[in-house]
mmCIF file of N, CA, C and O in Angstrom:
data_model
loop_
_atom_site.group_PDB
_atom_site.id
_atom_site.type_symbol
_atom_site.label_atom_id
_atom_site.label_comp_id
_atom_site.label_asym_id
_atom_site.label_seq_id
_atom_site.Cartn_x
_atom_site.Cartn_y
_atom_site.Cartn_z
ATOM 1 N N MET A 1 6.318 5.795 -6.115
ATOM 2 C CA MET A 1 6.889 5.610 -4.377
ATOM 3 C C MET A 1 8.146 4.844 -4.979
ATOM 4 O O MET A 1 8.671 4.153 -6.020
ATOM 5 N N GLN A 2 9.601 5.187 -4.405
ATOM 6 C CA GLN A 2 10.791 4.875 -4.629
ATOM 7 C C GLN A 2 10.642 3.423 -3.709
ATOM 8 O O GLN A 2 10.406 3.333 -2.970
ATOM 9 N N ARG A 3 11.400 2.590 -4.762
ATOM 10 C CA ARG A 3 11.969 1.555 -4.074
ATOM 11 C C ARG A 3 13.050 1.601 -3.094
ATOM 12 O O ARG A 3 14.142 2.469 -3.327
ATOM 13 N N GLU A 4 13.239 0.968 -2.061
ATOM 14 C CA GLU A 4 13.876 1.343 -0.880
ATOM 15 C C GLU A 4 14.560 -0.233 -0.272
ATOM 16 O O GLU A 4 13.653 -0.978 -0.119
ATOM 17 N N ALA A 5 15.862 -0.091 0.028
ATOM 18 C CA ALA A 5 16.234 -1.495 0.649
ATOM 19 C C ALA A 5 16.451 -1.609 2.240
ATOM 20 O O ALA A 5 17.506 -0.669 2.352
ATOM 21 N N HIS A 6 15.931 -1.890 3.227
ATOM 22 C CA HIS A 6 16.521 -2.005 4.814
ATOM 23 C C HIS A 6 16.997 -3.120 5.509
ATOM 24 O O HIS A 6 16.091 -4.435 4.677
ATOM 25 N N LYS A 7 18.023 -3.355 5.908
ATOM 26 C CA LYS A 7 18.146 -4.855 6.228
ATOM 27 C C LYS A 7 17.372 -4.251 7.848
ATOM 28 O O LYS A 7 18.639 -3.331 8.830
ATOM 29 N N SER A 8 16.880 -4.921 8.879
ATOM 30 C CA SER A 8 16.685 -4.784 10.148
ATOM 31 C C SER A 8 17.111 -6.567 10.417
ATOM 32 O O SER A 8 17.405 -7.509 10.089
ATOM 33 N N TRP A 9 16.967 -6.338 12.024
ATOM 34 C CA TRP A 9 17.850 -7.425 12.638
ATOM 35 C C TRP A 9 16.262 -8.125 13.558
ATOM 36 O O TRP A 9 16.671 -8.912 14.425
ATOM 37 N N SER A 10 15.027 -7.624 13.217
ATOM 38 C CA SER A 10 14.268 -8.307 13.905
ATOM 39 C C SER A 10 13.077 -8.181 13.257
ATOM 40 O O SER A 10 13.240 -7.458 12.263
ATOM 41 N N PHE A 11 12.285 -9.016 13.821
ATOM 42 C CA PHE A 11 10.926 -8.663 12.729
ATOM 43 C C PHE A 11 9.847 -8.045 13.197
ATOM 44 O O PHE A 11 9.397 -7.333 12.178
ATOM 45 N N ALA A 12 9.958 -7.353 14.602
ATOM 46 C CA ALA A 12 9.601 -5.983 14.727
ATOM 47 C C ALA A 12 9.989 -4.935 14.108
ATOM 48 O O ALA A 12 9.259 -3.979 13.523
ATOM 49 N N ASP A 13 11.367 -4.777 13.459
ATOM 50 C CA ASP A 13 11.844 -3.841 12.887
ATOM 51 C C ASP A 13 11.200 -4.005 11.489
ATOM 52 O O ASP A 13 11.024 -3.353 10.832
ATOM 53 N N ALA A 14 11.355 -4.956 10.710
ATOM 54 C CA ALA A 14 11.059 -5.281 9.465
ATOM 55 C C ALA A 14 9.321 -5.008 9.534
ATOM 56 O O ALA A 14 9.103 -4.299 8.303
ATOM 57 N N ALA A 15 8.854 -4.886 10.521
ATOM 58 C CA ALA A 15 7.139 -4.771 10.146
ATOM 59 C C ALA A 15 7.052 -3.118 10.515
ATOM 60 O O ALA A 15 6.072 -2.861 9.561
ATOM 61 N N VAL A 16 7.871 -2.517 11.212
ATOM 62 C CA VAL A 16 7.958 -1.034 10.879
ATOM 63 C C VAL A 16 8.274 -1.036 9.489
ATOM 64 O O VAL A 16 7.787 0.434 9.106
ATOM 65 N N TRP A 17 9.447 -1.305 8.970
ATOM 66 C CA TRP A 17 10.214 -0.613 7.801
ATOM 67 C C TRP A 17 9.026 -0.896 6.849
ATOM 68 O O TRP A 17 8.400 -0.425 5.906
ATOM 69 N N ASP A 18 8.293 -2.106 7.020
ATOM 70 C CA ASP A 18 6.803 -2.316 6.123
ATOM 71 C C ASP A 18 5.899 -1.642 5.800
ATOM 72 O O ASP A 18 5.173 -1.375 4.863
ATOM 73 N N ARG A 19 5.513 -0.744 6.898
ATOM 74 C CA ARG A 19 4.193 -0.304 7.231
ATOM 75 C C ARG A 19 5.015 1.391 7.199
ATOM 76 O O ARG A 19 3.132 2.104 6.844
ATOM 77 N N GLU A 20 5.892 1.680 7.016
ATOM 78 C CA GLU A 20 5.849 2.872 7.151
ATOM 79 C C GLU A 20 5.798 3.729 5.905
ATOM 80 O O GLU A 20 5.258 4.879 5.957
ATOM 81 N N PRO A 21 5.646 3.357 4.574
ATOM 82 C CA PRO A 21 5.114 3.889 3.638
ATOM 83 C C PRO A 21 3.767 4.098 3.314
ATOM 84 O O PRO A 21 3.133 5.282 3.040
ATOM 85 N N MET A 22 3.026 3.244 4.083
ATOM 86 C CA MET A 22 1.839 3.285 4.267
ATOM 87 C C MET A 22 1.134 4.519 4.905
ATOM 88 O O MET A 22 0.466 5.237 4.674
ATOM 89 N N TRP A 23 2.092 4.577 6.016
ATOM 90 C CA TRP A 23 1.712 5.446 7.324
ATOM 91 C C TRP A 23 2.173 7.014 6.628
ATOM 92 O O TRP A 23 0.961 8.049 7.280
ATOM 93 N N ALA A 24 2.956 7.012 5.644
ATOM 94 C CA ALA A 24 3.238 8.117 5.203
ATOM 95 C C ALA A 24 2.114 8.939 3.854
ATOM 96 O O ALA A 24 2.260 10.249 3.740
ATOM 97 N N MET A 25 1.442 8.241 3.485
ATOM 98 C CA MET A 25 0.788 8.196 2.853
ATOM 99 C C MET A 25 -0.481 9.251 2.823
ATOM 100 O O MET A 25 -1.240 8.712 4.462
ATOM 101 N N THR A 26 -1.106 9.948 2.584
ATOM 102 C CA THR A 26 -2.703 10.573 2.532
ATOM 103 C C THR A 26 -3.596 9.785 2.384
ATOM 104 O O THR A 26 -3.279 8.718 1.700
ATOM 105 N N PRO A 27 -5.077 10.049 2.815
ATOM 106 C CA PRO A 27 -5.869 8.952 2.857
ATOM 107 C C PRO A 27 -6.694 9.056 1.221
ATOM 108 O O PRO A 27 -6.808 8.278 0.863
ATOM 109 N N ASP A 28 -6.066 10.191 0.727
ATOM 110 C CA ASP A 28 -6.790 10.217 -0.807
ATOM 111 C C ASP A 28 -5.609 9.715 -1.125
ATOM 112 O O ASP A 28 -6.053 8.940 -2.544
ATOM 113 N N GLU A 29 -4.352 9.456 -1.128
ATOM 114 C CA GLU A 29 -3.497 8.549 -1.936
ATOM 115 C C GLU A 29 -3.995 7.015 -1.547
ATOM 116 O O GLU A 29 -3.827 6.216 -2.624
ATOM 117 N N ARG A 30 -4.104 6.571 -0.340
ATOM 118 C CA ARG A 30 -4.413 5.363 -0.019
ATOM 119 C C ARG A 30 -5.619 4.959 -0.840
ATOM 120 O O ARG A 30 -6.157 3.500 -1.637
ATOM 121 N N LEU A 31 -6.756 6.093 -1.195
ATOM 122 C CA LEU A 31 -7.784 5.481 -1.575
ATOM 123 C C LEU A 31 -7.808 5.417 -3.353
ATOM 124 O O LEU A 31 -8.335 4.637 -4.228
ATOM 125 N N GLU A 32 -6.920 6.130 -3.885
ATOM 126 C CA GLU A 32 -6.597 5.824 -5.469
ATOM 127 C C GLU A 32 -5.902 4.870 -5.571
ATOM 128 O O GLU A 32 -6.215 3.798 -6.673
ATOM 129 N N ILE A 33 -4.733 4.337 -4.789
ATOM 130 C CA ILE A 33 -4.178 3.318 -4.886
ATOM 131 C C ILE A 33 -5.144 1.657 -5.067
ATOM 132 O O ILE A 33 -5.266 0.860 -5.694
ATOM 133 N N ALA A 34 -6.081 2.090 -3.760
ATOM 134 C CA ALA A 34 -7.316 1.312 -3.542
ATOM 135 C C ALA A 34 -8.167 1.033 -4.795
ATOM 136 O O ALA A 34 -8.562 -0.106 -5.370
ATOM 137 N N ARG A 35 -8.376 2.051 -5.607
ATOM 138 C CA ARG A 35 -9.227 2.189 -6.814
ATOM 139 C C ARG A 35 -8.199 1.670 -8.234
ATOM 140 O O ARG A 35 -9.138 0.848 -8.734
ATOM 141 N N VAL A 36 -6.897 1.630 -8.114
ATOM 142 C CA VAL A 36 -6.143 1.443 -9.577
ATOM 143 C C VAL A 36 -6.420 -0.129 -9.033
ATOM 144 O O VAL A 36 -6.345 -1.012 -10.322
ATOM 145 N N LEU A 37 -6.099 -0.530 -8.041
ATOM 146 C CA LEU A 37 -6.090 -2.418 -7.636
ATOM 147 C C LEU A 37 -7.393 -3.006 -8.078
ATOM 148 O O LEU A 37 -7.643 -4.099 -8.588
ATOM 149 N N ARG A 38 -8.270 -2.207 -7.239
ATOM 150 C CA ARG A 38 -10.025 -2.908 -7.761
ATOM 151 C C ARG A 38 -10.219 -2.840 -9.000
ATOM 152 O O ARG A 38 -10.637 -3.527 -9.862
ATOM 153 N N GLU A 39 -9.678 -1.892 -9.939
ATOM 154 C CA GLU A 39 -10.023 -1.996 -11.419
ATOM 155 C C GLU A 39 -9.090 -3.334 -12.038
ATOM 156 O O GLU A 39 -9.383 -3.891 -13.153
ATOM 157 N N ARG A 40 -7.979 -3.047 -11.800
ATOM 158 C CA ARG A 40 -6.712 -4.134 -12.255
ATOM 159 C C ARG A 40 -7.420 -5.746 -11.930
ATOM 160 O O ARG A 40 -7.224 -6.666 -12.881
ATOM 161 N N VAL A 41 -8.029 -6.143 -10.983
ATOM 162 C CA VAL A 41 -8.825 -7.203 -10.569
ATOM 163 C C VAL A 41 -10.288 -7.422 -10.840
ATOM 164 O O VAL A 41 -10.486 -8.295 -11.812
ATOM 165 N N TYR A 42 -11.187 -6.181 -10.990
ATOM 166 C CA TYR A 42 -12.178 -6.314 -11.351
ATOM 167 C C TYR A 42 -12.355 -5.969 -12.944
ATOM 168 O O TYR A 42 -13.824 -5.924 -13.665
ATOM 169 N N GLY A 43 -12.127 -4.652 -13.566
ATOM 170 C CA GLY A 43 -12.333 -4.447 -14.871
ATOM 171 C C GLY A 43 -12.826 -2.970 -14.130
ATOM 172 O O GLY A 43 -13.245 -2.853 -13.152
ATOM 173 N N ALA A 44 -12.614 -1.963 -15.484
ATOM 174 C CA ALA A 44 -13.440 -0.791 -15.041
ATOM 175 C C ALA A 44 -14.888 -0.795 -15.178
ATOM 176 O O ALA A 44 -15.514 0.419 -14.318
ATOM 177 N N ASP A 45 -15.490 -2.115 -15.224
ATOM 178 C CA ASP A 45 -16.940 -1.351 -15.460
ATOM 179 C C ASP A 45 -17.490 -2.640 -14.631
ATOM 180 O O ASP A 45 -18.570 -3.512 -15.487
ATOM 181 N N ALA A 46 -17.107 -2.856 -13.550
ATOM 182 C CA ALA A 46 -17.615 -4.361 -12.697
ATOM 183 C C ALA A 46 -18.843 -3.466 -12.319
ATOM 184 O O ALA A 46 -18.722 -2.714 -11.721
ATOM 185 N N PRO A 47 -20.265 -4.322 -12.199
ATOM 186 C CA PRO A 47 -20.998 -3.986 -11.705
ATOM 187 C C PRO A 47 -21.007 -4.167 -9.947
ATOM 188 O O PRO A 47 -20.309 -4.700 -8.947
ATOM 189 N N ASP A 48 -21.546 -3.011 -9.243
ATOM 190 C CA ASP A 48 -21.628 -2.842 -8.151
ATOM 191 C C ASP A 48 -22.824 -3.857 -7.467
ATOM 192 O O ASP A 48 -23.842 -3.706 -7.464
ATOM 193 N N VAL A 49 -22.342 -4.786 -6.512
ATOM 194 C CA VAL A 49 -23.238 -5.464 -6.055
ATOM 195 C C VAL A 49 -23.407 -5.888 -4.780
ATOM 196 O O VAL A 49 -23.813 -7.055 -3.616
ATOM 197 N N ARG A 50 -23.259 -4.061 -4.079
ATOM 198 C CA ARG A 50 -23.630 -4.323 -2.552
ATOM 199 C C ARG A 50 -25.096 -4.502 -2.205
ATOM 200 O O ARG A 50 -26.139 -4.303 -3.071
#
């Protein structure tokens, strides 16, 4: 993902700019990002505690 900077004039505009990259991702891309973050926090061989 490329870094971008936007100047907004209201909090509503800032919220839209903040969410736009997430809306542009496919569900598979979101799942991959969640998997990477989960591995960073809990490690690769964390037990499933459900």
